[in-house]
PDB file of C-alpha atoms in Angstrom:
ATOM      1  CA  GLY A   1     -65.151  54.833 -39.426  1.00 67.00           C
ATOM      2  CA  ALA A   2     -64.530  51.209 -38.674  1.00 83.00           C
ATOM      3  CA  VAL A   3     -63.371  50.333 -35.173  1.00 90.00           C
ATOM      4  CA  VAL A   4     -60.484  48.086 -34.268  1.00 94.00           C
ATOM      5  CA  SER A   5     -59.743  47.202 -30.670  1.00 96.00           C
ATOM      6  CA  GLN A   6     -56.688  45.701 -29.024  1.00 97.00           C
ATOM      7  CA  HIS A   7     -56.362  43.919 -25.739  1.00 97.00           C
ATOM      8  CA  PRO A   8     -54.562  44.406 -23.479  1.00 97.00           C
ATOM      9  CA  SER A   9     -53.580  48.039 -23.879  1.00 96.00           C
ATOM     10  CA  ARG A  10     -50.562  47.562 -21.653  1.00 97.00           C
ATOM     11  CA  VAL A  11     -48.790  44.471 -20.391  1.00 97.00           C
ATOM     12  CA  ILE A  12     -45.738  43.956 -18.228  1.00 97.00           C
ATOM     13  CA  CYS A  13     -44.219  40.500 -18.068  1.00 96.00           C
ATOM     14  CA  LYS A  14     -41.110  38.711 -16.908  1.00 96.00           C
ATOM     15  CA  SER A  15     -38.415  37.636 -19.285  1.00 97.00           C
ATOM     16  CA  GLY A  16     -39.055  34.154 -20.672  1.00 96.00           C
ATOM     17  CA  THR A  17     -42.830  34.273 -20.493  1.00 97.00           C
ATOM     18  CA  SER A  18     -45.227  34.408 -23.433  1.00 97.00           C
ATOM     19  CA  VAL A  19     -47.689  37.203 -24.053  1.00 97.00           C
ATOM     20  CA  LYS A  20     -50.788  37.150 -26.238  1.00 97.00           C
ATOM     21  CA  ILE A  21     -52.226  40.296 -27.785  1.00 98.00           C
ATOM     22  CA  GLU A  22     -55.689  40.320 -29.348  1.00 97.00           C
ATOM     23  CA  CYS A  23     -56.846  42.462 -32.239  1.00 96.00           C
ATOM     24  CA  ARG A  24     -60.551  42.651 -33.038  1.00 96.00           C
ATOM     25  CA  SER A  25     -62.513  44.363 -35.768  1.00 93.00           C
ATOM     26  CA  LEU A  26     -65.696  45.421 -33.996  1.00 93.00           C
ATOM     27  CA  ASP A  27     -68.043  46.407 -36.777  1.00 88.00           C
ATOM     28  CA  PHE A  28     -66.706  44.861 -39.953  1.00 87.00           C
ATOM     29  CA  GLN A  29     -65.221  41.642 -41.231  1.00 88.00           C
ATOM     30  CA  ALA A  30     -61.483  41.934 -41.646  1.00 88.00           C
ATOM     31  CA  THR A  31     -60.198  39.648 -44.355  1.00 86.00           C
ATOM     32  CA  THR A  32     -56.667  40.924 -43.791  1.00 89.00           C
ATOM     33  CA  MET A  33     -54.966  41.996 -40.598  1.00 92.00           C
ATOM     34  CA  PHE A  34     -51.548  43.524 -40.162  1.00 94.00           C
ATOM     35  CA  TRP A  35     -49.220  43.620 -37.191  1.00 96.00           C
ATOM     36  CA  TYR A  36     -46.786  46.480 -36.703  1.00 96.00           C
ATOM     37  CA  ARG A  37     -44.122  47.282 -34.196  1.00 96.00           C
ATOM     38  CA  GLN A  38     -43.178  50.817 -33.216  1.00 92.00           C
ATOM     39  CA  PHE A  39     -40.183  51.876 -31.156  1.00 87.00           C
ATOM     40  CA  PRO A  40     -40.173  55.266 -29.388  1.00 83.00           C
ATOM     41  CA  LYS A  41     -39.999  58.171 -31.820  1.00 79.00           C
ATOM     42  CA  GLN A  42     -39.806  55.783 -34.747  1.00 83.00           C
ATOM     43  CA  SER A  43     -42.192  54.791 -37.461  1.00 86.00           C
ATOM     44  CA  LEU A  44     -44.350  51.733 -37.756  1.00 91.00           C
ATOM     45  CA  MET A  45     -42.558  48.661 -39.023  1.00 93.00           C
ATOM     46  CA  LEU A  46     -44.699  45.954 -40.553  1.00 94.00           C
ATOM     47  CA  MET A  47     -44.091  42.603 -38.923  1.00 96.00           C
ATOM     48  CA  ALA A  48     -46.572  40.370 -40.714  1.00 94.00           C
ATOM     49  CA  THR A  49     -49.730  40.205 -42.774  1.00 92.00           C
ATOM     50  CA  SER A  50     -52.395  37.632 -42.098  1.00 90.00           C
ATOM     51  CA  ASN A  51     -55.433  36.595 -44.057  1.00 86.00           C
ATOM     52  CA  GLU A  52     -58.298  34.819 -42.360  1.00 82.00           C
ATOM     53  CA  GLY A  53     -57.757  31.078 -42.374  1.00 81.00           C
ATOM     54  CA  SER A  54     -54.256  31.267 -43.859  1.00 83.00           C
ATOM     55  CA  LYS A  55     -50.758  31.308 -42.474  1.00 87.00           C
ATOM     56  CA  ALA A  56     -49.305  34.739 -41.846  1.00 91.00           C
ATOM     57  CA  THR A  57     -46.739  36.241 -44.184  1.00 92.00           C
ATOM     58  CA  TYR A  58     -43.809  37.590 -42.198  1.00 95.00           C
ATOM     59  CA  GLU A  59     -41.549  40.446 -43.212  1.00 94.00           C
ATOM     60  CA  GLN A  60     -37.866  39.828 -43.644  1.00 94.00           C
ATOM     61  CA  GLY A  61     -36.053  39.692 -40.335  1.00 94.00           C
ATOM     62  CA  VAL A  62     -39.135  38.872 -38.247  1.00 95.00           C
ATOM     63  CA  GLU A  63     -38.847  35.545 -36.430  1.00 94.00           C
ATOM     64  CA  LYS A  64     -41.868  33.398 -37.175  1.00 94.00           C
ATOM     65  CA  ASP A  65     -41.338  31.164 -34.162  1.00 94.00           C
ATOM     66  CA  LYS A  66     -41.059  34.105 -31.825  1.00 96.00           C
ATOM     67  CA  PHE A  67     -44.031  36.089 -33.057  1.00 97.00           C
ATOM     68  CA  LEU A  68     -46.899  33.683 -33.590  1.00 96.00           C
ATOM     69  CA  ILE A  69     -49.844  35.078 -35.471  1.00 94.00           C
ATOM     70  CA  ASN A  70     -53.258  33.476 -35.691  1.00 91.00           C
ATOM     71  CA  HIS A  71     -56.159  34.858 -37.731  1.00 88.00           C
ATOM     72  CA  ALA A  72     -58.811  32.293 -36.998  1.00 82.00           C
ATOM     73  CA  SER A  73     -61.873  34.399 -37.731  1.00 90.00           C
ATOM     74  CA  LEU A  74     -62.864  37.453 -39.723  1.00 89.00           C
ATOM     75  CA  THR A  75     -62.937  39.574 -36.582  1.00 92.00           C
ATOM     76  CA  LEU A  76     -60.010  38.314 -34.519  1.00 94.00           C
ATOM     77  CA  SER A  77     -56.268  38.038 -34.927  1.00 94.00           C
ATOM     78  CA  THR A  78     -53.799  37.286 -32.169  1.00 95.00           C
ATOM     79  CA  LEU A  79     -50.091  37.938 -31.818  1.00 97.00           C
ATOM     80  CA  THR A  80     -48.219  35.817 -29.305  1.00 97.00           C
ATOM     81  CA  VAL A  81     -44.738  36.899 -28.303  1.00 97.00           C
ATOM     82  CA  THR A  82     -43.090  33.697 -27.157  1.00 97.00           C
ATOM     83  CA  SER A  83     -40.285  33.610 -24.597  1.00 96.00           C
ATOM     84  CA  ALA A  84     -40.276  37.376 -24.414  1.00 96.00           C
ATOM     85  CA  HIS A  85     -37.057  39.236 -23.672  1.00 96.00           C
ATOM     86  CA  PRO A  86     -36.422  42.887 -22.800  1.00 96.00           C
ATOM     87  CA  GLU A  87     -35.542  43.691 -26.413  1.00 95.00           C
ATOM     88  CA  ASP A  88     -39.105  42.700 -27.370  1.00 96.00           C
ATOM     89  CA  SER A  89     -40.411  45.629 -25.339  1.00 96.00           C
ATOM     90  CA  SER A  90     -42.201  47.853 -27.809  1.00 95.00           C
ATOM     91  CA  PHE A  91     -45.546  49.268 -28.936  1.00 95.00           C
ATOM     92  CA  TYR A  92     -47.438  46.704 -30.995  1.00 97.00           C
ATOM     93  CA  ILE A  93     -50.199  47.961 -33.280  1.00 97.00           C
ATOM     94  CA  CYS A  94     -52.582  45.961 -35.412  1.00 96.00           C
ATOM     95  CA  SER A  95     -54.637  47.117 -38.337  1.00 94.00           C
ATOM     96  CA  ALA A  96     -57.490  45.522 -40.221  1.00 92.00           C
ATOM     97  CA  SER A  97     -58.693  45.787 -43.769  1.00 88.00           C
ATOM     98  CA  ALA A  98     -61.901  44.654 -45.369  1.00 82.00           C
ATOM     99  CA  ASN A  99     -60.731  43.784 -48.850  1.00 68.00           C
ATOM    100  CA  GLY A 100     -63.061  45.343 -51.316  1.00 56.00           C
ATOM    101  CA  GLY A 101     -64.421  47.702 -48.686  1.00 51.00           C
ATOM    102  CA  SER A 102     -62.905  50.687 -50.441  1.00 56.00           C
ATOM    103  CA  SER A 103     -61.024  51.353 -53.629  1.00 57.00           C
ATOM    104  CA  TYR A 104     -57.750  51.458 -51.806  1.00 63.00           C
ATOM    105  CA  ASN A 105     -58.422  48.889 -49.052  1.00 73.00           C
ATOM    106  CA  GLU A 106     -58.007  51.251 -46.137  1.00 82.00           C
ATOM    107  CA  GLN A 107     -56.360  49.880 -43.044  1.00 88.00           C
ATOM    108  CA  PHE A 108     -58.041  50.736 -39.742  1.00 91.00           C
ATOM    109  CA  PHE A 109     -55.637  50.810 -36.849  1.00 94.00           C
ATOM    110  CA  GLY A 110     -56.088  49.614 -33.311  1.00 95.00           C
ATOM    111  CA  PRO A 111     -55.012  51.706 -30.316  1.00 95.00           C
ATOM    112  CA  GLY A 112     -51.851  49.689 -29.739  1.00 96.00           C
ATOM    113  CA  THR A 113     -50.458  47.511 -26.947  1.00 97.00           C
ATOM    114  CA  ARG A 114     -47.488  48.615 -24.886  1.00 96.00           C
ATOM    115  CA  LEU A 115     -45.370  45.566 -23.986  1.00 97.00           C
ATOM    116  CA  THR A 116     -42.707  45.860 -21.318  1.00 97.00           C
ATOM    117  CA  VAL A 117     -40.537  42.835 -20.621  1.00 97.00           C
ATOM    118  CA  LEU A 118     -38.593  42.970 -17.361  1.00 96.00           C
TER     119      LEU A 118
ATOM    120  CA  GLN B   1     -31.615  54.652 -48.401  1.00 70.00           C
ATOM    121  CA  LYS B   2     -35.117  54.462 -46.958  1.00 79.00           C
ATOM    122  CA  GLU B   3     -37.986  54.247 -49.436  1.00 89.00           C
ATOM    123  CA  VAL B   4     -39.828  57.039 -47.630  1.00 94.00           C
ATOM    124  CA  GLU B   5     -38.046  59.970 -46.015  1.00 94.00           C
ATOM    125  CA  GLN B   6     -39.704  62.263 -43.507  1.00 94.00           C
ATOM    126  CA  ASP B   7     -38.137  64.822 -41.197  1.00 89.00           C
ATOM    127  CA  PRO B   8     -38.876  63.698 -37.597  1.00 86.00           C
ATOM    128  CA  GLY B   9     -39.010  67.278 -36.277  1.00 87.00           C
ATOM    129  CA  PRO B  10     -40.123  68.422 -33.796  1.00 93.00           C
ATOM    130  CA  LEU B  11     -41.901  71.199 -35.638  1.00 96.00           C
ATOM    131  CA  SER B  12     -43.195  73.927 -33.342  1.00 96.00           C
ATOM    132  CA  VAL B  13     -45.698  76.508 -34.592  1.00 97.00           C
ATOM    133  CA  PRO B  14     -47.893  79.107 -32.898  1.00 97.00           C
ATOM    134  CA  GLU B  15     -51.630  78.588 -32.808  1.00 97.00           C
ATOM    135  CA  GLY B  16     -53.292  79.786 -36.005  1.00 97.00           C
ATOM    136  CA  ALA B  17     -50.219  79.254 -38.196  1.00 97.00           C
ATOM    137  CA  ILE B  18     -50.032  76.938 -41.181  1.00 97.00           C
ATOM    138  CA  VAL B  19     -48.300  73.637 -40.564  1.00 97.00           C
ATOM    139  CA  SER B  20     -46.373  72.320 -43.550  1.00 97.00           C
ATOM    140  CA  LEU B  21     -45.266  68.691 -43.624  1.00 97.00           C
ATOM    141  CA  ASN B  22     -43.651  66.739 -46.384  1.00 96.00           C
ATOM    142  CA  CYS B  23     -42.233  63.387 -47.414  1.00 97.00           C
ATOM    143  CA  THR B  24     -40.065  62.275 -50.286  1.00 97.00           C
ATOM    144  CA  TYR B  25     -39.935  58.795 -51.703  1.00 96.00           C
ATOM    145  CA  SER B  26     -37.742  56.820 -54.033  1.00 95.00           C
ATOM    146  CA  ASN B  27     -40.068  54.114 -55.350  1.00 93.00           C
ATOM    147  CA  SER B  28     -41.823  55.421 -58.442  1.00 92.00           C
ATOM    148  CA  ALA B  29     -44.295  52.520 -58.186  1.00 92.00           C
ATOM    149  CA  PHE B  30     -46.049  54.104 -55.220  1.00 93.00           C
ATOM    150  CA  GLN B  31     -49.557  55.043 -56.307  1.00 91.00           C
ATOM    151  CA  TYR B  32     -51.524  55.551 -53.092  1.00 92.00           C
ATOM    152  CA  PHE B  33     -50.523  58.202 -50.583  1.00 95.00           C
ATOM    153  CA  MET B  34     -51.885  58.654 -47.084  1.00 95.00           C
ATOM    154  CA  TRP B  35     -51.371  60.937 -44.135  1.00 97.00           C
ATOM    155  CA  TYR B  36     -52.004  59.643 -40.626  1.00 96.00           C
ATOM    156  CA  ARG B  37     -52.162  61.437 -37.300  1.00 96.00           C
ATOM    157  CA  GLN B  38     -50.936  59.636 -34.210  1.00 94.00           C
ATOM    158  CA  TYR B  39     -51.395  60.936 -30.701  1.00 93.00           C
ATOM    159  CA  SER B  40     -48.992  59.719 -28.028  1.00 88.00           C
ATOM    160  CA  ARG B  41     -49.513  56.072 -27.102  1.00 84.00           C
ATOM    161  CA  LYS B  42     -52.368  55.682 -29.595  1.00 90.00           C
ATOM    162  CA  GLY B  43     -52.802  54.042 -32.968  1.00 91.00           C
ATOM    163  CA  PRO B  44     -52.639  56.090 -36.181  1.00 93.00           C
ATOM    164  CA  GLU B  45     -55.819  57.544 -37.658  1.00 93.00           C
ATOM    165  CA  LEU B  46     -56.223  58.307 -41.327  1.00 92.00           C
ATOM    166  CA  LEU B  47     -56.419  62.003 -42.186  1.00 94.00           C
ATOM    167  CA  MET B  48     -56.093  62.157 -45.927  1.00 92.00           C
ATOM    168  CA  TYR B  49     -55.788  59.766 -48.822  1.00 90.00           C
ATOM    169  CA  THR B  50     -54.769  60.694 -52.355  1.00 90.00           C
ATOM    170  CA  TYR B  51     -54.200  58.722 -55.504  1.00 86.00           C
ATOM    171  CA  SER B  52     -53.365  61.186 -58.254  1.00 83.00           C
ATOM    172  CA  SER B  53     -50.978  64.090 -58.481  1.00 88.00           C
ATOM    173  CA  GLY B  54     -52.427  67.424 -57.435  1.00 91.00           C
ATOM    174  CA  ASN B  55     -54.194  68.831 -54.412  1.00 93.00           C
ATOM    175  CA  LYS B  56     -56.947  67.416 -52.239  1.00 94.00           C
ATOM    176  CA  GLU B  57     -58.658  69.500 -49.600  1.00 95.00           C
ATOM    177  CA  ASP B  58     -60.671  68.403 -46.575  1.00 94.00           C
ATOM    178  CA  GLY B  59     -61.560  71.125 -44.120  1.00 96.00           C
ATOM    179  CA  ARG B  60     -58.360  72.583 -42.696  1.00 97.00           C
ATOM    180  CA  PHE B  61     -56.233  69.890 -44.336  1.00 97.00           C
ATOM    181  CA  THR B  62     -54.744  69.939 -47.820  1.00 97.00           C
ATOM    182  CA  ALA B  63     -52.759  67.045 -49.246  1.00 96.00           C
ATOM    183  CA  GLN B  64     -50.508  67.571 -52.217  1.00 96.00           C
ATOM    184  CA  VAL B  65     -48.863  64.950 -54.402  1.00 96.00           C
ATOM    185  CA  ASP B  66     -46.183  65.576 -57.003  1.00 95.00           C
ATOM    186  CA  LYS B  67     -45.359  62.213 -58.560  1.00 93.00           C
ATOM    187  CA  SER B  68     -42.819  63.686 -60.967  1.00 93.00           C
ATOM    188  CA  SER B  69     -40.746  64.945 -58.030  1.00 94.00           C
ATOM    189  CA  LYS B  70     -41.703  62.031 -55.743  1.00 95.00           C
ATOM    190  CA  TYR B  71     -42.817  64.486 -53.116  1.00 95.00           C
ATOM    191  CA  ILE B  72     -45.954  64.716 -51.017  1.00 97.00           C
ATOM    192  CA  SER B  73     -47.098  67.389 -48.598  1.00 97.00           C
ATOM    193  CA  LEU B  74     -49.733  68.000 -45.960  1.00 97.00           C
ATOM    194  CA  PHE B  75     -50.804  71.473 -44.962  1.00 97.00           C
ATOM    195  CA  ILE B  76     -52.839  72.247 -41.865  1.00 98.00           C
ATOM    196  CA  ARG B  77     -54.460  75.684 -41.819  1.00 98.00           C
ATOM    197  CA  ASP B  78     -55.447  77.576 -38.699  1.00 97.00           C
ATOM    198  CA  SER B  79     -53.565  75.131 -36.510  1.00 97.00           C
ATOM    199  CA  GLN B  80     -54.898  74.393 -33.040  1.00 97.00           C
ATOM    200  CA  PRO B  81     -53.186  73.003 -29.929  1.00 97.00           C
ATOM    201  CA  SER B  82     -55.278  69.861 -30.478  1.00 96.00           C
ATOM    202  CA  ASP B  83     -53.360  69.346 -33.734  1.00 97.00           C
ATOM    203  CA  SER B  84     -50.246  68.599 -31.669  1.00 97.00           C
ATOM    204  CA  ALA B  85     -49.384  65.030 -32.616  1.00 96.00           C
ATOM    205  CA  THR B  86     -47.085  62.997 -34.803  1.00 95.00           C
ATOM    206  CA  TYR B  87     -47.986  63.004 -38.490  1.00 97.00           C
ATOM    207  CA  LEU B  88     -46.979  60.015 -40.566  1.00 96.00           C
ATOM    208  CA  CYS B  89     -46.973  59.795 -44.302  1.00 97.00           C
ATOM    209  CA  ALA B  90     -47.567  56.382 -45.822  1.00 95.00           C
ATOM    210  CA  MET B  91     -47.750  55.010 -49.315  1.00 94.00           C
ATOM    211  CA  LYS B  92     -48.254  51.819 -51.218  1.00 91.00           C
ATOM    212  CA  THR B  93     -47.822  50.544 -54.742  1.00 88.00           C
ATOM    213  CA  ASP B  94     -51.353  49.234 -55.259  1.00 80.00           C
ATOM    214  CA  SER B  95     -54.589  48.894 -53.326  1.00 74.00           C
ATOM    215  CA  TRP B  96     -53.506  45.495 -52.000  1.00 73.00           C
ATOM    216  CA  GLY B  97     -49.931  46.482 -51.211  1.00 76.00           C
ATOM    217  CA  LYS B  98     -48.428  46.954 -47.808  1.00 85.00           C
ATOM    218  CA  LEU B  99     -48.065  50.417 -46.378  1.00 91.00           C
ATOM    219  CA  GLN B 100     -44.622  51.973 -46.249  1.00 92.00           C
ATOM    220  CA  PHE B 101     -44.478  54.599 -43.512  1.00 94.00           C
ATOM    221  CA  GLY B 102     -42.275  57.618 -43.090  1.00 94.00           C
ATOM    222  CA  ALA B 103     -40.602  58.193 -39.736  1.00 91.00           C
ATOM    223  CA  GLY B 104     -43.303  60.651 -38.652  1.00 94.00           C
ATOM    224  CA  THR B 105     -43.001  64.363 -37.847  1.00 96.00           C
ATOM    225  CA  GLN B 106     -43.819  65.534 -34.348  1.00 95.00           C
ATOM    226  CA  VAL B 107     -45.839  68.733 -34.460  1.00 97.00           C
ATOM    227  CA  VAL B 108     -46.327  71.016 -31.475  1.00 97.00           C
ATOM    228  CA  VAL B 109     -48.852  73.847 -31.729  1.00 97.00           C
ATOM    229  CA  THR B 110     -48.346  76.358 -28.940  1.00 96.00           C
ATOM    230  CA  PRO B 111     -51.238  78.498 -27.647  1.00 94.00           C
TER     231      PRO B 111
END
């Protein structure tokens, strides 16, 4: 299967700082990338969808200015949590899809990034 | 009401037993149904994908979809301790649509 990587896998930061998380598709071109957030023992909640070269589409309730998403190339998307606060602590997971790669446009998930804001 | 309902468990079964998982949904527009397995602190991996009503088998896994009842199931035969994980159902309305996940069921297979 297709491989998606995330970096870093774990990050601890102080309140008020910004954190950037990278999501890379290693062996395919991802025309669409998705960013999810997962709280302990809860399901994945879609935050935003981004298409290469376009502005991200955010889900209702997700602050665009707080969660900056950039999808500058077909293999890289970044999520920047700006002015992070303890309530932003969560597990962030990206997924990537190669539109047209399968009949149902399978999403391949990264291993996730654990963010802890002190 | 959530669009996708899934019992969070935990579901504990002895090794070798059949694991039965299910999800119900309210949106009749859902057409694509997936089951993912997620180990602790890892991203989800796709186990099964189904489009039509009926059964689909892949090794020890069987996915079942009943669109008339808005109910999907995943069965794991001959369960192993390595099957211990959280299983998430997910569905979408079309191939381009966003995935709607269930809450996930934690499964524990005891030796």
